[in-house]
Amino acid sequence: IVTNIVPRSGPLHGGTRIKIFGSGLRQFAAGFCRFGKVLQSTTSVNVSNTFIECVTPAQIVPGVVCVEISNNNVDFSQNCVEFEFTKAARIVEILPKHGPKTGNTKVTVVGKNFRAGHMWCRFDSGASVFVAPALEIVANDTILCVSPSGLHDYVTLEVSNNDGIDYSQSGLQFLYLEEPEINYLYPKRGPETGGTALMIGGKYFHNSVGIVCHFYDIKDSSYVVKSAAMWISSSSLTCISPPYRPSTVRIAISSNGQQYTESDMKFTYHSRIGITSLSPDRGSLNGGSVIVLGGSGFINSTQLSCRFGNTIVLAKYLSNSSISFVTPPHQRGTVNVEVSNNGVDYSLASAQYE
C-alpha cells in the first residue's frame, strides 16, 4: 500500500528521484514503480522495509498520475497516491546580476513555470553549492532569491519548482564582487540647488548601468536623495549632486541598488549665494583694485573665489555676508562678477564691474 510520495511533483523530462513510502515492502527484494496507466514500470534504485526510491520516466503532457508499487512487477498496489508531472522551471532574467561577497543580495528572478509554495533557489560555483527556499513569491512568474555569503566570482543561479529536487538548466550567472570603498571626494561642498559635479575616488567600483550615488542626511539617514553615477574606472566615478536643503550628508555608492558603501565621506550643502553690492563697481584696466562684495551665503573656504568675466581670482572671507578680492587686468568694458564657495559652482546671482 502506498502512503506518501516525496516529492509530489517533477518535470516532464523525468529523472526525478522520488521516495515512495508504503507498507508490505520487503528489503532486498526487487522494487518496481508504475506511473499512471503505462504498461512498463520502472525498476527501483533503492528498497527498504518502508520505502522504495524510483526515478520518474519522461512524460509527453503535464498532469497528475497514480503511482503504485510492487515487489514482483506483477502485483501492484491499488490505492493511487498522486504525482504531478509539470513543465520544468525556466529562468528568463535575474536582477540585479551582481552583489557583494558578504551576500544578502535580494535577487529578483523572472521566469516560467513557477509554482507557489514549492520554489527553491540554488547558487552553484562548481566547487560550492548553496540551496534554500525562495524568500518570497512576488508573482506567478517572479520570485526573490537571497545570495549567500562565501561564494566568489561568477556562480550559476537556478531555481526549482518542486521543493529543491529538480532545478532549471537556464545557465544565468550571478557575479560576486568585492565591496566598493570611497576614499576621495572633490569638491566637498556645493550649493543647495545641486548640480555640483563630484569626483569620487576609491576602489572596487563596478561598471554597472545601475550605479548610483546616495546622499544621506547625517542627522537623519531616513532623508536621502540620489543621482545616477558615471563609471570612469574601478577607482573613480562622477555623479551630480541633486538639490537638497543646506546640511551635511554622507556620500555612499551602490552598483546594484541594495548594498551601499559605509565610508564616512561627507559633502556639505550650503545656502545659495546672493550678491547685493560691489564697492567700488569700476576700476583700472590694469587691475589691482581691492573690491568688497556684499551678499549672503559666503563660506570661509580655501576655494572661495570670484569669477571676473572669464578670469577666476581667489577671494578673502570677511563674513558670511561680505568678501573681498583684487581685480585682475582686463580690457575695457563691463563684466559680470560671480562667487563660488567651492571653486567649481558659481552663483547664478552676479554684479557688474566696469
PDB file of C-alpha atoms in Angstrom, residues 32 40 64 82 120 144 163 203 208 218 226 235 270 292 322 326 329-330 343:
ATOM      1  CA  PHE A  32       9.028  -1.583  -9.106  1.00  0.00           C
ATOM      2  CA  GLN A  40       6.015  -0.568 -18.462  1.00  0.00           C
ATOM      3  CA  VAL A  64      -1.419  14.060 -12.385  1.00  0.00           C
ATOM      4  CA  GLU A  82      -0.864  11.108  -6.935  1.00  0.00           C
ATOM      5  CA  TRP A 120      13.781  26.925  -4.220  1.00  0.00           C
ATOM      6  CA  LEU A 144      13.095  36.533  -4.744  1.00  0.00           C
ATOM      7  CA  ASP A 163      10.982  21.900  -3.332  1.00  0.00           C
ATOM      8  CA  LYS A 203      38.446  51.024  -5.225  1.00  0.00           C
ATOM      9  CA  SER A 208      27.130  48.901 -13.966  1.00  0.00           C
ATOM     10  CA  ILE A 218      23.826  62.702   8.748  1.00  0.00           C
ATOM     11  CA  LYS A 226      20.265  60.154  -5.045  1.00  0.00           C
ATOM     12  CA  SER A 235      38.884  53.538  -8.841  1.00  0.00           C
ATOM     13  CA  HIS A 270      25.422  75.410   1.528  1.00  0.00           C
ATOM     14  CA  VAL A 292      34.374  94.447  -1.357  1.00  0.00           C
ATOM     15  CA  SER A 322      30.886  90.057   2.643  1.00  0.00           C
ATOM     16  CA  VAL A 326      41.661  92.054  -6.097  1.00  0.00           C
ATOM     17  CA  PRO A 329      43.898  93.124 -15.539  1.00  0.00           C
ATOM     18  CA  HIS A 330      41.074  93.363 -18.053  1.00  0.00           C
ATOM     19  CA  GLY A 343      35.844  76.852  -6.846  1.00  0.00           C
TER      20      GLY A 343
END
